[in-house]
Amino acid sequence: MSVRCERFDRQITIFGAEGQARIRAAKVVLVGYGGLGTFVLPQLCLLGVKSLAVIEYETFSATNRNRYFGFLHSDYDAEKGVGIDKVFVAERIVKGIDPEISIKLIRNRLESPEAFEAVIGADVVVGCLDCDGARAILNELCVAYGVTYIDLASEVFDDGTFGGRIAVVKDGSGCLQCMGDGLDQTEIRRYLTDEQQLENEAKVYGVDKRILSVGSGPSVVDLNGIIASLGVQEFKLLLTSPGLQSRYLNYRGHLKTISKVEVRPAGDCYCCGLYRKEDSADVWRYLTK
Ligand SMILES: [Zn+2]
């Protein structure tokens, strides 16, 4: 089948048949199918991505109902308190848009051999995670194996401000640890901490250990949609018009602004120093988490 087919006619006039062919040929891995991921996946399919993998181990829950695009009311049984596996909805969405798209479902954590192998084999990874712990691992994995990684994050703060950012990690020149605001090192440490250590820390602070857990912050549908679309736009530009693509974008919803953050050379960033050095990086140590 020719790439030049009716399905993509309206966008081929924007970025050309060559750009469409690059989108079609790209192997894309989506990490996290939640508030952001459910907006990203259908857009990737509509753009013409033909080879996808989705990494997600959770099931749909009652608190996801306010923002998960494409999930049905019947996907969660309130009486039984049981929800559908999120990856099954990912498959339903993809096949509903185009049955010819190949989708590999990885119903497992990022810290699993099959997830690591999918990431390493990808042309582009899109991260739709909700905590900096998982981001740090994915960042290191992508840098060590030279995989281009587009990371999306939405943010809602206690003072009523909100927004998010899109970061593109590639070429060993800037990663999530050294670009923009970097990553939250406390959150990373807590993510890598085991249950017993977390319990001990909660005792020290005199708080419930759930407060120290990560990934259950405020989240709302419109903000996720904006950040997801900005991320997909960068994906599209990366493959079709690289000169227009940005490395780091900040969205400030309360100010109604999107700004491009200049990325300086990585300098002494430890993680950037691992670029394409799989052996020294030893990312497989995370599988024992
Ligand atoms: Zn770096």
CSV table of C-alpha atoms and ligand atoms in Angstrom, one decimal:
chain,number,residue,atom,x,y,z
A,1,MET,CA,0.0,0.0,0.0
A,2,SER,CA,1.3,3.4,-0.9
A,3,VAL,CA,2.0,5.9,1.9
A,4,ARG,CA,0.2,8.4,-0.3
A,5,CYS,CA,-3.3,7.2,0.5
A,6,GLU,CA,-6.5,9.1,1.3
A,7,ARG,CA,-6.3,8.6,5.0
A,8,PHE,CA,-3.3,10.9,5.2
A,9,ASP,CA,-3.9,13.3,2.3
A,10,ARG,CA,-4.8,16.3,4.4
A,11,GLN,CA,-1.5,16.1,6.4
A,12,ILE,CA,0.8,15.1,3.6
A,13,THR,CA,0.1,18.5,2.2
A,14,ILE,CA,1.7,19.9,5.4
A,15,PHE,CA,4.8,17.8,5.8
A,16,GLY,CA,5.1,15.8,2.6
A,17,ALA,CA,5.1,12.1,1.7
A,18,GLU,CA,8.6,11.7,3.0
A,19,GLY,CA,7.6,12.9,6.5
A,20,GLN,CA,4.6,10.6,6.4
A,21,ALA,CA,6.9,7.7,5.5
A,22,ARG,CA,9.1,8.5,8.5
A,23,ILE,CA,6.2,8.5,10.8
A,24,ARG,CA,5.0,5.2,9.4
A,25,ALA,CA,8.4,3.6,9.7
A,26,ALA,CA,9.0,4.7,13.3
A,27,LYS,CA,8.9,2.1,16.1
A,28,VAL,CA,7.3,4.0,19.0
A,29,VAL,CA,7.0,3.0,22.7
A,30,LEU,CA,4.6,4.7,25.0
A,31,VAL,CA,5.4,4.4,28.7
A,32,GLY,CA,2.4,4.9,30.9
A,33,TYR,CA,-1.2,4.8,29.8
A,34,GLY,CA,-2.9,7.2,32.1
A,35,GLY,CA,-4.1,10.8,32.0
A,36,LEU,CA,-1.4,11.8,29.5
A,37,GLY,CA,-1.0,8.5,27.7
A,38,THR,CA,-4.6,8.1,26.8
A,39,PHE,CA,-4.5,11.4,24.9
A,40,VAL,CA,-1.1,10.6,23.2
A,41,LEU,CA,-1.9,7.2,21.9
A,42,PRO,CA,-4.8,8.0,19.6
A,43,GLN,CA,-3.0,11.0,18.2
A,44,LEU,CA,0.1,8.8,17.3
A,45,CYS,CA,-2.3,6.4,15.5
A,46,LEU,CA,-4.1,9.2,13.7
A,47,LEU,CA,-0.7,10.7,12.6
A,48,GLY,CA,0.1,7.3,11.0
A,49,VAL,CA,2.4,5.5,13.4
A,50,LYS,CA,2.2,1.8,12.5
A,51,SER,CA,4.4,0.1,15.1
A,52,LEU,CA,3.6,0.7,18.8
A,53,ALA,CA,4.2,-0.8,22.2
A,54,VAL,CA,2.5,0.3,25.4
A,55,ILE,CA,4.0,-0.3,28.8
A,56,GLU,CA,1.4,-0.2,31.6
A,57,TYR,CA,0.7,-2.5,34.5
A,58,GLU,CA,-2.2,-0.9,36.3
A,59,THR,CA,-6.0,-1.4,36.0
A,60,PHE,CA,-8.6,1.3,35.6
A,61,SER,CA,-9.9,2.7,38.8
A,62,ALA,CA,-12.7,5.0,40.0
A,63,THR,CA,-10.4,8.0,40.5
A,64,ASN,CA,-9.3,7.7,36.8
A,65,ARG,CA,-12.8,8.4,35.5
A,66,ASN,CA,-12.3,12.2,35.5
A,67,ARG,CA,-9.6,12.3,32.9
A,68,TYR,CA,-8.9,9.1,31.0
A,69,PHE,CA,-9.8,9.7,27.3
A,70,GLY,CA,-11.3,6.6,25.6
A,71,PHE,CA,-12.3,4.6,28.7
A,72,LEU,CA,-16.0,3.6,29.1
A,73,HIS,CA,-18.2,3.8,32.1
A,74,SER,CA,-18.4,0.0,32.0
A,75,ASP,CA,-14.6,-0.4,32.2
A,76,TYR,CA,-14.8,-0.1,35.9
A,77,ASP,CA,-17.2,-2.2,38.0
A,78,ALA,CA,-17.9,-0.1,41.1
A,79,GLU,CA,-19.7,-2.9,43.0
A,80,LYS,CA,-16.8,-5.3,42.7
A,81,GLY,CA,-14.2,-2.5,42.8
A,82,VAL,CA,-12.6,-4.0,39.7
A,83,GLY,CA,-11.4,-2.2,36.6
A,84,ILE,CA,-10.2,-3.3,33.1
A,85,ASP,CA,-6.4,-3.7,32.5
A,86,LYS,CA,-5.4,-0.3,31.0
A,87,VAL,CA,-3.4,-1.9,28.2
A,88,PHE,CA,-6.6,-3.6,26.9
A,89,VAL,CA,-8.2,-0.2,26.4
A,90,ALA,CA,-5.0,0.9,24.6
A,91,GLU,CA,-5.5,-2.0,22.2
A,92,ARG,CA,-9.2,-1.2,21.7
A,93,ILE,CA,-8.4,2.4,20.8
A,94,VAL,CA,-5.6,1.5,18.4
A,95,LYS,CA,-7.4,-1.2,16.6
A,96,GLY,CA,-10.6,0.9,16.5
A,97,ILE,CA,-8.6,3.7,14.6
A,98,ASP,CA,-6.7,1.3,12.3
A,99,PRO,CA,-6.8,-2.5,12.6
A,100,GLU,CA,-3.5,-2.6,10.6
A,101,ILE,CA,-1.5,-0.9,13.3
A,102,SER,CA,0.8,-3.3,15.2
A,103,ILE,CA,0.6,-2.9,19.0
A,104,LYS,CA,2.5,-4.9,21.6
A,105,LEU,CA,1.0,-4.8,25.0
A,106,ILE,CA,3.4,-4.9,27.9
A,107,ARG,CA,1.4,-5.4,31.0
A,108,ASN,CA,4.3,-4.9,33.3
A,109,ARG,CA,6.3,-2.3,35.2
A,110,LEU,CA,8.9,-0.2,33.4
A,111,GLU,CA,11.4,-2.1,35.6
A,112,SER,CA,10.9,-5.4,33.8
A,113,PRO,CA,13.1,-7.1,31.1
A,114,GLU,CA,10.3,-7.0,28.5
A,115,ALA,CA,9.8,-3.2,29.0
A,116,PHE,CA,13.5,-2.5,28.9
A,117,GLU,CA,13.9,-4.5,25.7
A,118,ALA,CA,11.0,-2.6,24.1
A,119,VAL,CA,12.5,0.7,25.0
A,120,ILE,CA,16.0,-0.2,23.8
A,121,GLY,CA,14.5,-1.4,20.4
A,122,ALA,CA,12.5,1.8,19.9
A,123,ASP,CA,13.1,4.7,17.6
A,124,VAL,CA,11.2,7.1,19.8
A,125,VAL,CA,9.9,6.6,23.4
A,126,VAL,CA,7.1,8.8,24.7
A,127,GLY,CA,7.1,9.0,28.5
A,128,CYS,CA,3.7,9.7,30.1
A,129,LEU,CA,4.7,9.0,33.7
A,130,ASP,CA,3.4,10.5,36.9
A,131,CYS,CA,6.5,10.4,39.0
A,132,ASP,CA,10.2,11.4,38.7
A,133,GLY,CA,11.4,8.1,40.0
A,134,ALA,CA,10.2,6.2,36.9
A,135,ARG,CA,11.3,9.2,34.8
A,136,ALA,CA,14.9,8.9,36.1
A,137,ILE,CA,15.1,5.2,35.2
A,138,LEU,CA,13.6,5.8,31.7
A,139,ASN,CA,15.9,8.8,31.2
A,140,GLU,CA,19.0,6.8,32.1
A,141,LEU,CA,17.9,3.8,30.0
A,142,CYS,CA,17.3,6.0,26.9
A,143,VAL,CA,20.5,7.9,27.3
A,144,ALA,CA,22.6,4.8,27.8
A,145,TYR,CA,21.2,3.1,24.6
A,146,GLY,CA,20.9,6.3,22.5
A,147,VAL,CA,17.1,6.2,22.2
A,148,THR,CA,15.2,9.5,21.6
A,149,TYR,CA,12.9,10.1,24.5
A,150,ILE,CA,10.1,12.7,24.6
A,151,ASP,CA,9.0,13.2,28.2
A,152,LEU,CA,5.6,14.8,29.1
A,153,ALA,CA,4.7,16.1,32.5
A,154,SER,CA,1.6,18.1,33.7
A,155,GLU,CA,1.8,20.0,37.0
A,156,VAL,CA,-0.9,21.4,39.4
A,157,PHE,CA,0.5,23.3,42.4
A,158,ASP,CA,-1.1,24.1,45.8
A,159,ASP,CA,-1.1,27.8,45.0
A,160,GLY,CA,-3.5,27.3,42.1
A,161,THR,CA,-0.8,27.6,39.4
A,162,PHE,CA,-0.7,24.9,36.7
A,163,GLY,CA,1.0,23.9,33.6
A,164,GLY,CA,3.6,21.3,32.4
A,165,ARG,CA,6.5,20.7,30.2
A,166,ILE,CA,7.8,18.7,27.2
A,167,ALA,CA,11.4,17.6,27.2
A,168,VAL,CA,13.2,15.9,24.4
A,169,VAL,CA,16.2,13.8,25.4
A,170,LYS,CA,18.5,12.9,22.5
A,171,ASP,CA,22.0,12.9,21.1
A,172,GLY,CA,23.6,12.8,24.6
A,173,SER,CA,23.3,16.6,24.8
A,174,GLY,CA,20.9,17.2,27.7
A,175,CYS,CA,18.7,14.9,29.6
A,176,LEU,CA,15.9,15.1,32.2
A,177,GLN,CA,18.5,15.4,35.0
A,178,CYS,CA,20.2,18.5,33.6
A,179,MET,CA,17.6,20.3,31.4
A,180,GLY,CA,15.1,22.8,32.7
A,181,ASP,CA,14.1,22.3,36.3
A,182,GLY,CA,15.7,18.8,36.4
A,183,LEU,CA,14.1,16.0,38.4
A,184,ASP,CA,12.9,15.8,42.0
A,185,GLN,CA,15.7,13.9,43.7
A,186,THR,CA,13.7,13.2,46.8
A,187,GLU,CA,10.9,11.7,44.7
A,188,ILE,CA,13.4,9.5,42.9
A,189,ARG,CA,14.9,8.3,46.2
A,190,ARG,CA,11.5,7.4,47.5
A,191,TYR,CA,10.6,5.6,44.3
A,192,LEU,CA,13.7,3.5,44.6
A,193,THR,CA,13.2,2.9,48.3
A,194,ASP,CA,11.6,-0.4,49.4
A,195,GLU,CA,8.4,-0.7,51.5
A,196,GLN,CA,10.3,-1.2,54.8
A,197,GLN,CA,12.5,1.8,54.2
A,198,LEU,CA,9.5,3.9,53.3
A,199,GLU,CA,7.7,2.8,56.5
A,200,ASN,CA,10.8,3.7,58.6
A,201,GLU,CA,10.9,7.1,56.9
A,202,ALA,CA,7.2,7.7,57.6
A,203,LYS,CA,7.8,7.0,61.3
A,204,VAL,CA,10.7,9.5,61.4
A,205,TYR,CA,8.5,12.2,59.9
A,206,GLY,CA,5.4,11.1,61.9
A,207,VAL,CA,3.2,10.7,58.8
A,208,ASP,CA,1.3,8.0,57.0
A,209,LYS,CA,3.6,6.3,54.5
A,210,ARG,CA,1.0,6.8,51.7
A,211,ILE,CA,1.9,10.6,51.9
A,212,LEU,CA,5.5,9.6,51.0
A,213,SER,CA,4.3,7.5,48.1
A,214,VAL,CA,4.3,9.0,44.6
A,215,GLY,CA,1.9,9.3,41.7
A,216,SER,CA,-1.4,10.3,43.2
A,217,GLY,CA,-1.2,14.1,42.8
A,218,PRO,CA,-4.0,16.3,41.4
A,219,SER,CA,-4.8,15.8,37.7
A,220,VAL,CA,-7.4,17.2,35.3
A,221,VAL,CA,-8.4,16.3,31.8
A,222,ASP,CA,-7.9,19.7,29.9
A,223,LEU,CA,-4.4,20.1,31.2
A,224,ASN,CA,-3.4,16.6,30.2
A,225,GLY,CA,-4.9,17.1,26.7
A,226,ILE,CA,-2.8,20.3,26.2
A,227,ILE,CA,0.5,18.7,27.3
A,228,ALA,CA,-0.2,15.6,25.3
A,229,SER,CA,-0.9,17.5,22.2
A,230,LEU,CA,2.2,19.6,22.6
A,231,GLY,CA,4.2,16.4,23.1
A,232,VAL,CA,2.7,14.8,19.9
A,233,GLN,CA,3.5,18.0,18.0
A,234,GLU,CA,7.2,17.7,19.0
A,235,PHE,CA,7.1,14.0,18.0
A,236,LYS,CA,5.7,15.0,14.6
A,237,LEU,CA,8.3,17.8,14.1
A,238,LEU,CA,11.1,15.5,15.2
A,239,LEU,CA,10.2,13.1,12.3
A,240,THR,CA,9.0,15.5,9.7
A,241,SER,CA,10.7,18.9,10.3
A,242,PRO,CA,13.5,18.5,12.8
A,243,GLY,CA,14.6,22.2,12.4
A,244,LEU,CA,11.4,23.3,14.0
A,245,GLN,CA,11.6,20.8,16.9
A,246,SER,CA,12.3,22.1,20.5
A,247,ARG,CA,14.2,20.4,23.2
A,248,TYR,CA,12.3,21.9,26.2
A,249,LEU,CA,8.9,23.6,26.3
A,250,ASN,CA,7.3,25.1,29.4
A,251,TYR,CA,3.5,25.6,29.5
A,252,ARG,CA,2.1,27.9,32.1
A,253,GLY,CA,-1.7,27.5,32.0
A,254,HIS,CA,-2.5,30.3,34.5
A,255,LEU,CA,-0.4,32.7,32.5
A,256,LYS,CA,-1.5,31.4,29.1
A,257,THR,CA,2.0,31.1,27.9
A,258,ILE,CA,4.2,28.5,26.2
A,259,SER,CA,7.9,29.2,26.2
A,260,LYS,CA,10.9,27.5,24.7
A,261,VAL,CA,13.7,26.9,27.1
A,262,GLU,CA,17.2,27.0,25.7
A,263,VAL,CA,19.2,23.9,26.5
A,264,ARG,CA,22.9,24.4,27.3
A,265,PRO,CA,25.5,21.7,26.7
A,266,ALA,CA,25.2,19.0,29.3
A,267,GLY,CA,28.7,19.8,30.8
A,268,ASP,CA,29.3,17.6,33.9
A,269,CYS,CA,25.9,15.8,33.9
A,270,TYR,CA,26.6,12.3,35.1
A,271,CYS,CA,23.7,10.8,33.2
A,272,CYS,CA,24.6,12.5,29.9
A,273,GLY,CA,28.1,11.1,30.3
A,274,LEU,CA,26.5,7.6,29.9
A,275,TYR,CA,25.4,8.4,26.4
A,276,ARG,CA,25.6,5.1,24.4
A,277,LYS,CA,27.6,3.5,27.2
A,278,GLU,CA,25.3,0.6,28.0
A,279,ASP,CA,28.0,-1.2,30.0
A,280,SER,CA,29.0,1.6,32.3
A,281,ALA,CA,25.4,2.7,32.8
A,282,ASP,CA,24.3,-0.8,34.0
A,283,VAL,CA,20.6,0.2,33.9
A,284,TRP,CA,19.7,-3.5,34.4
A,285,ARG,CA,20.4,-3.0,38.1
A,286,TYR,CA,16.9,-1.3,38.3
A,287,LEU,CA,15.3,-4.6,37.6
A,288,THR,CA,16.0,-5.7,41.1
A,289,LYS,CA,13.8,-2.9,42.5
B,1,ZN,ZN,22.0,15.2,31.5
